[in-house]
Every structure is written in structure tokens, then in C-alpha cells.
Short mmCIF file of C-alpha atoms in Angstrom, two decimals:
data_model
loop_
_atom_site.label_atom_id
_atom_site.label_comp_id
_atom_site.label_asym_id
_atom_site.label_seq_id
_atom_site.Cartn_x
_atom_site.Cartn_y
_atom_site.Cartn_z
CA ASP A 2 -0.02 -0.01 0.03
CA ALA A 3 1.26 3.51 -0.89
CA GLY A 4 0.13 4.95 2.44
CA VAL A 5 -1.58 8.26 2.93
CA ILE A 6 -0.68 10.55 0.04
CA GLN A 7 -0.60 14.32 0.35
CA SER A 8 -0.03 17.01 -2.21
CA PRO A 9 1.65 19.33 -2.62
CA ARG A 10 4.48 18.61 -0.18
CA HIS A 11 5.41 22.28 -0.03
CA GLU A 12 3.35 25.31 -0.86
CA VAL A 13 4.38 28.93 -0.75
CA THR A 14 1.82 31.55 -1.41
CA GLU A 15 1.10 35.22 -0.74
CA MET A 16 -1.30 36.48 1.74
CA GLY A 17 -4.92 36.57 0.46
CA GLN A 18 -4.51 33.79 -1.99
CA GLU A 19 -6.58 30.64 -1.91
CA VAL A 20 -4.71 27.42 -0.91
CA THR A 21 -5.94 23.91 -1.50
CA LEU A 22 -4.29 21.02 0.23
CA ARG A 23 -5.06 17.42 -1.03
CA CYS A 24 -5.19 14.04 0.62
CA LYS A 25 -5.69 10.46 -0.57
CA PRO A 26 -6.35 8.10 2.33
CA ILE A 27 -5.32 4.47 2.44
CA SER A 28 -7.76 2.35 0.44
CA GLY A 29 -10.46 0.85 2.67
CA HIS A 30 -10.02 3.34 5.50
CA ASP A 31 -13.31 4.96 6.51
CA TYR A 32 -12.02 7.70 8.75
CA LEU A 33 -9.96 10.72 7.59
CA PHE A 34 -8.39 13.37 9.76
CA TRP A 35 -6.79 16.73 9.11
CA TYR A 36 -4.25 18.09 11.60
CA ARG A 37 -2.13 21.17 11.76
CA GLN A 38 1.30 21.37 13.33
CA THR A 39 3.01 24.52 14.46
CA MET A 40 5.74 25.28 16.90
CA MET A 41 3.46 27.28 19.12
CA ARG A 42 0.47 24.97 19.33
CA GLY A 43 1.90 21.61 18.49
CA LEU A 44 -0.30 19.12 16.62
CA GLU A 45 -4.00 20.05 16.48
CA LEU A 46 -6.93 18.14 15.01
CA LEU A 47 -8.80 20.37 12.66
CA ILE A 48 -11.59 18.10 11.33
CA TYR A 49 -12.31 14.51 10.75
CA PHE A 50 -14.65 12.51 8.42
CA ASN A 51 -16.34 9.18 8.64
CA ASN A 52 -17.49 7.64 5.42
CA ASN A 53 -16.93 10.95 3.66
CA VAL A 54 -19.20 12.84 6.10
CA PRO A 55 -17.67 15.54 8.36
CA ILE A 56 -18.20 14.49 12.04
CA ASP A 57 -16.35 17.04 14.08
CA ASP A 58 -15.00 20.30 12.75
CA SER A 59 -14.65 22.00 16.07
CA GLY A 60 -10.94 22.38 15.55
CA MET A 61 -11.21 24.38 12.43
CA PRO A 62 -9.84 27.76 13.38
CA GLU A 63 -12.21 30.02 11.51
CA ASP A 64 -14.44 30.35 8.52
CA ARG A 65 -11.56 30.81 6.17
CA PHE A 66 -10.88 27.13 6.53
CA SER A 67 -13.05 24.53 4.82
CA ALA A 68 -12.66 20.77 4.21
CA LYS A 69 -14.49 18.38 1.87
CA MET A 70 -14.50 14.74 1.13
CA PRO A 71 -16.26 14.14 -2.12
CA ASN A 72 -15.55 10.43 -2.19
CA ALA A 73 -13.74 7.76 -0.15
CA SER A 74 -10.38 8.32 -1.84
CA PHE A 75 -9.99 12.13 -1.85
CA SER A 76 -10.22 15.07 0.56
CA THR A 77 -9.28 18.71 0.41
CA LEU A 78 -8.51 21.34 2.96
CA LYS A 79 -9.01 24.80 1.58
CA ILE A 80 -7.88 28.14 3.09
CA GLN A 81 -9.44 31.32 1.56
CA PRO A 82 -8.04 33.85 2.02
CA SER A 83 -4.80 32.70 3.46
CA GLU A 84 -2.85 34.65 6.12
CA PRO A 85 0.71 34.40 7.37
CA ARG A 86 -0.49 32.81 10.62
CA ASP A 87 -1.71 29.89 8.66
CA SER A 88 1.90 28.93 7.93
CA ALA A 89 2.26 25.37 9.33
CA VAL A 90 2.60 21.75 8.40
CA TYR A 91 -0.74 20.13 7.57
CA PHE A 92 -1.12 16.42 8.03
CA CYS A 93 -3.80 14.15 6.78
CA ALA A 94 -4.31 10.76 8.48
CA SER A 95 -6.62 7.89 7.91
CA ARG A 96 -7.78 4.81 9.82
CA GLN A 97 -10.05 1.88 9.49
CA GLY A 98 -12.69 1.18 12.01
CA ALA A 99 -14.59 2.93 14.77
CA GLY A 100 -12.73 1.44 17.73
CA GLY A 101 -10.27 3.52 19.73
CA THR A 102 -7.75 0.78 19.28
CA ASP A 103 -7.39 1.36 15.55
CA THR A 104 -4.26 3.11 14.33
CA GLN A 105 -4.20 6.40 12.50
CA TYR A 106 -1.77 6.41 9.64
CA PHE A 107 -0.33 9.82 8.77
CA GLY A 108 0.70 11.18 5.51
CA PRO A 109 4.03 13.08 5.03
CA GLY A 110 2.39 16.41 5.41
CA THR A 111 2.19 19.65 3.40
CA ARG A 112 4.42 22.51 4.51
CA LEU A 113 2.53 25.78 3.92
CA THR A 114 4.22 29.11 4.01
CA VAL A 115 2.11 32.18 3.60
CA LEU A 116 4.10 35.33 2.92
CA ALA B 3 -10.86 17.68 29.16
CA GLN B 4 -8.04 15.31 28.43
CA SER B 5 -4.56 16.56 28.10
CA VAL B 6 -1.05 15.33 27.54
CA THR B 7 2.19 16.64 28.99
CA GLN B 8 5.62 15.95 27.74
CA PRO B 9 7.85 17.85 30.14
CA ASP B 10 11.05 17.47 28.14
CA ILE B 11 11.32 19.57 24.99
CA HIS B 12 14.73 18.32 24.14
CA ILE B 13 16.79 15.29 25.25
CA THR B 14 20.32 14.35 24.25
CA VAL B 15 21.44 10.80 24.70
CA SER B 16 24.74 9.13 23.71
CA GLU B 17 24.52 6.39 21.16
CA GLY B 18 24.24 3.03 22.96
CA ALA B 19 22.87 4.62 26.13
CA SER B 20 19.34 3.94 27.51
CA LEU B 21 16.44 6.32 26.91
CA GLU B 22 13.31 7.32 28.73
CA LEU B 23 10.84 9.88 27.43
CA ARG B 24 8.20 11.09 29.85
CA CYS B 25 4.56 11.38 29.23
CA ASN B 26 1.81 12.36 31.65
CA TYR B 27 -1.83 12.52 30.83
CA SER B 28 -4.96 13.87 32.37
CA TYR B 29 -8.16 11.98 31.91
CA GLY B 30 -10.94 10.69 34.14
CA ALA B 31 -10.83 7.07 32.98
CA THR B 32 -8.35 4.79 31.49
CA PRO B 33 -7.50 6.24 28.11
CA TYR B 34 -5.99 4.77 25.04
CA LEU B 35 -2.34 5.86 24.93
CA PHE B 36 -0.05 6.13 22.01
CA TRP B 37 3.53 6.98 21.10
CA TYR B 38 4.35 8.29 17.72
CA VAL B 39 7.71 9.19 16.11
CA GLN B 40 8.28 11.85 13.56
CA SER B 41 11.45 11.92 11.55
CA PRO B 42 12.47 15.18 9.91
CA GLY B 43 10.30 16.00 6.99
CA GLN B 44 8.16 12.91 7.50
CA GLY B 45 4.65 12.15 8.90
CA LEU B 46 4.08 10.55 12.24
CA GLN B 47 4.60 6.86 12.66
CA LEU B 48 3.00 4.76 15.38
CA LEU B 49 5.53 3.19 17.74
CA LEU B 50 3.15 1.51 20.19
CA LYS B 51 -0.23 1.76 21.84
CA TYR B 52 -1.89 0.72 25.05
CA PHE B 53 -5.56 -0.05 25.64
CA SER B 54 -5.80 -2.60 28.39
CA GLY B 55 -4.07 -5.64 29.89
CA ASP B 56 -0.38 -5.84 30.34
CA THR B 57 0.87 -2.46 31.45
CA LEU B 58 4.17 -2.90 29.65
CA VAL B 59 3.73 -2.57 25.93
CA GLN B 60 6.28 -3.54 23.23
CA GLY B 61 6.47 -1.55 20.07
CA ILE B 62 8.46 -1.37 16.88
CA LYS B 63 12.21 -0.40 16.64
CA GLY B 64 12.93 -1.84 20.08
CA PHE B 65 10.79 0.58 22.01
CA GLU B 66 8.58 -0.17 24.96
CA ALA B 67 6.32 1.87 27.22
CA GLU B 68 4.84 1.30 30.58
CA PHE B 69 1.44 2.56 31.71
CA LYS B 70 1.32 3.54 35.33
CA ARG B 71 -2.17 4.41 36.47
CA SER B 72 -1.15 5.66 39.79
CA GLN B 73 1.23 8.17 38.26
CA SER B 74 -0.91 8.94 35.12
CA SER B 75 2.14 8.24 33.10
CA PHE B 76 3.08 6.39 29.90
CA ASN B 77 6.81 6.71 29.60
CA LEU B 78 8.70 5.45 26.51
CA ARG B 79 11.92 3.57 26.96
CA LYS B 80 14.62 2.02 24.80
CA PRO B 81 17.59 0.14 26.33
CA SER B 82 20.08 1.15 23.73
CA VAL B 83 19.65 4.15 21.43
CA HIS B 84 20.84 4.15 17.87
CA TRP B 85 21.75 7.30 15.83
CA SER B 86 18.68 6.64 13.63
CA ASP B 87 16.42 7.18 16.62
CA ALA B 88 17.07 10.88 16.53
CA ALA B 89 13.57 12.29 15.81
CA GLU B 90 10.67 13.93 17.56
CA TYR B 91 8.42 11.75 19.75
CA PHE B 92 4.90 12.43 20.46
CA CYS B 93 2.69 10.97 23.19
CA ALA B 94 -1.05 11.00 22.50
CA VAL B 95 -4.23 10.11 24.39
CA GLY B 96 -7.54 8.94 22.87
CA PRO B 97 -10.52 8.69 25.13
CA THR B 98 -12.36 5.43 24.82
CA GLY B 99 -15.02 5.47 22.14
CA PHE B 100 -13.90 8.75 20.57
CA GLN B 101 -11.85 9.39 17.51
CA LYS B 102 -9.95 12.43 18.58
CA LEU B 103 -6.30 12.06 19.62
CA VAL B 104 -4.81 14.70 21.85
CA PHE B 105 -1.12 15.06 21.34
CA GLY B 106 1.58 16.33 23.58
CA THR B 107 3.94 19.03 22.33
CA GLY B 108 6.67 16.55 21.61
CA THR B 109 10.14 15.78 22.73
CA ARG B 110 12.99 16.12 20.37
CA LEU B 111 15.62 13.46 20.80
CA LEU B 112 19.21 14.09 19.83
CA VAL B 113 21.75 11.28 19.73
CA SER B 114 25.35 12.14 20.21
CA PRO B 115 28.23 9.90 18.98
#
């Protein structure tokens, strides 16, 4: 299995621009998670989906952030408009099953820099 | 609300020496506990996890962790560190029945020759 795939790996953009991050979960996994990692706040859960449906978006920082999962093999995290404080590494993770024992598998992350 | 504390931001260990990384959690019941490792430029990889049963858990790459309920701790150990173990290590807690993992702030391990 190729694991969780994220693209792009690096993104540099200017303040005010729209940014779209992409994730392909492991085939067969029914949960998908988006995390953000910064030096100041560590690793934070932004949102997660179950069977393509958003379950908990309480971690999404503000309305500029949105996430979709149109099908079981693809999800996007969009920031519009982007701001310098959005600079971070964004991780996607997926897992199979509803039990707390099931492992989350993380992608390599997208490093976002907003100038 | 549950929380995880990793009191050591950085730790330097000589290659071949033993390692212990500390993790304390705050949660009302017995949580699910995890240790992840993040190598530079990489995503997080699961080292080990604890849910119930034997409080000493074996993981990959020679790591182990011990759950101590009385101390609310889940410390990670390795008897002999290799240079390739240099990375950032995250402890996480997942309340039973929920999907969210709460991560600690991480401990960066440096391995000296």
C-alpha cells in the first residue's frame, strides 16, 4: 500500500491567496483526519470525516478554513483567504474502524508558507 | 478535558545509552495511549499503543512503554539508542470510544556519537 498521500508537499503563497491541500487516504479506510502542526500549538486536530461525512469540525480555526471529502479516496482542505499565521505543516491521516484501538496512519504532510 | 504533558522539550542521549521519554496524561478514566515518532520531513509513525491488559507494551524499533495508572504516566523507553532514533516523539491520548487524539507537544531526541 502506498500509504496516505498528500499534495503538494510544499506550498508557498502570498497573503490573500486561496490554498488547497489534497489528501488520498489508504484504500479501505473509513476515517480521515486533518491536523495542523505549528511550533506554538503543536499538533492540533482540525476536522475528521467518517464515510466521507464531516463528523467534528470544532478544531477548524475560522471560516476561512473549509474541508471536503467528495469520495472515499479524496479530501481537500482549503484556506481562503490565506494569512501568514496559517503557515504550518498540515497532516492528513486515515484509519479503518470505529474502535479507539485502531491506528491512525499519517501522510508526510504539506508545509505551507504564507508570505 | 483530556490533556497530555511531555515535560522535556529536548533530550540528548549518547548512542548506545538507554532512553526514557516522559509522558503524563490527564483523563478521568483509563484512556488509550499512543507513542508516535516523527522523523524530519516525515509524517508521524506509530511506535506502540496501550488499551488494556499488560501495562508494559512492546512496540516497533525496540521501544517499549509502561502504563502507570497511579502516576498517570506512559513513559517510553529503549535500552540502547541508535543514531537513527534521532527524531521527535509524541505521546497521545485517545479517550475510549472517541476518534480524537490529543497530542503532547513532543520531545526532540538528539543522539550524540
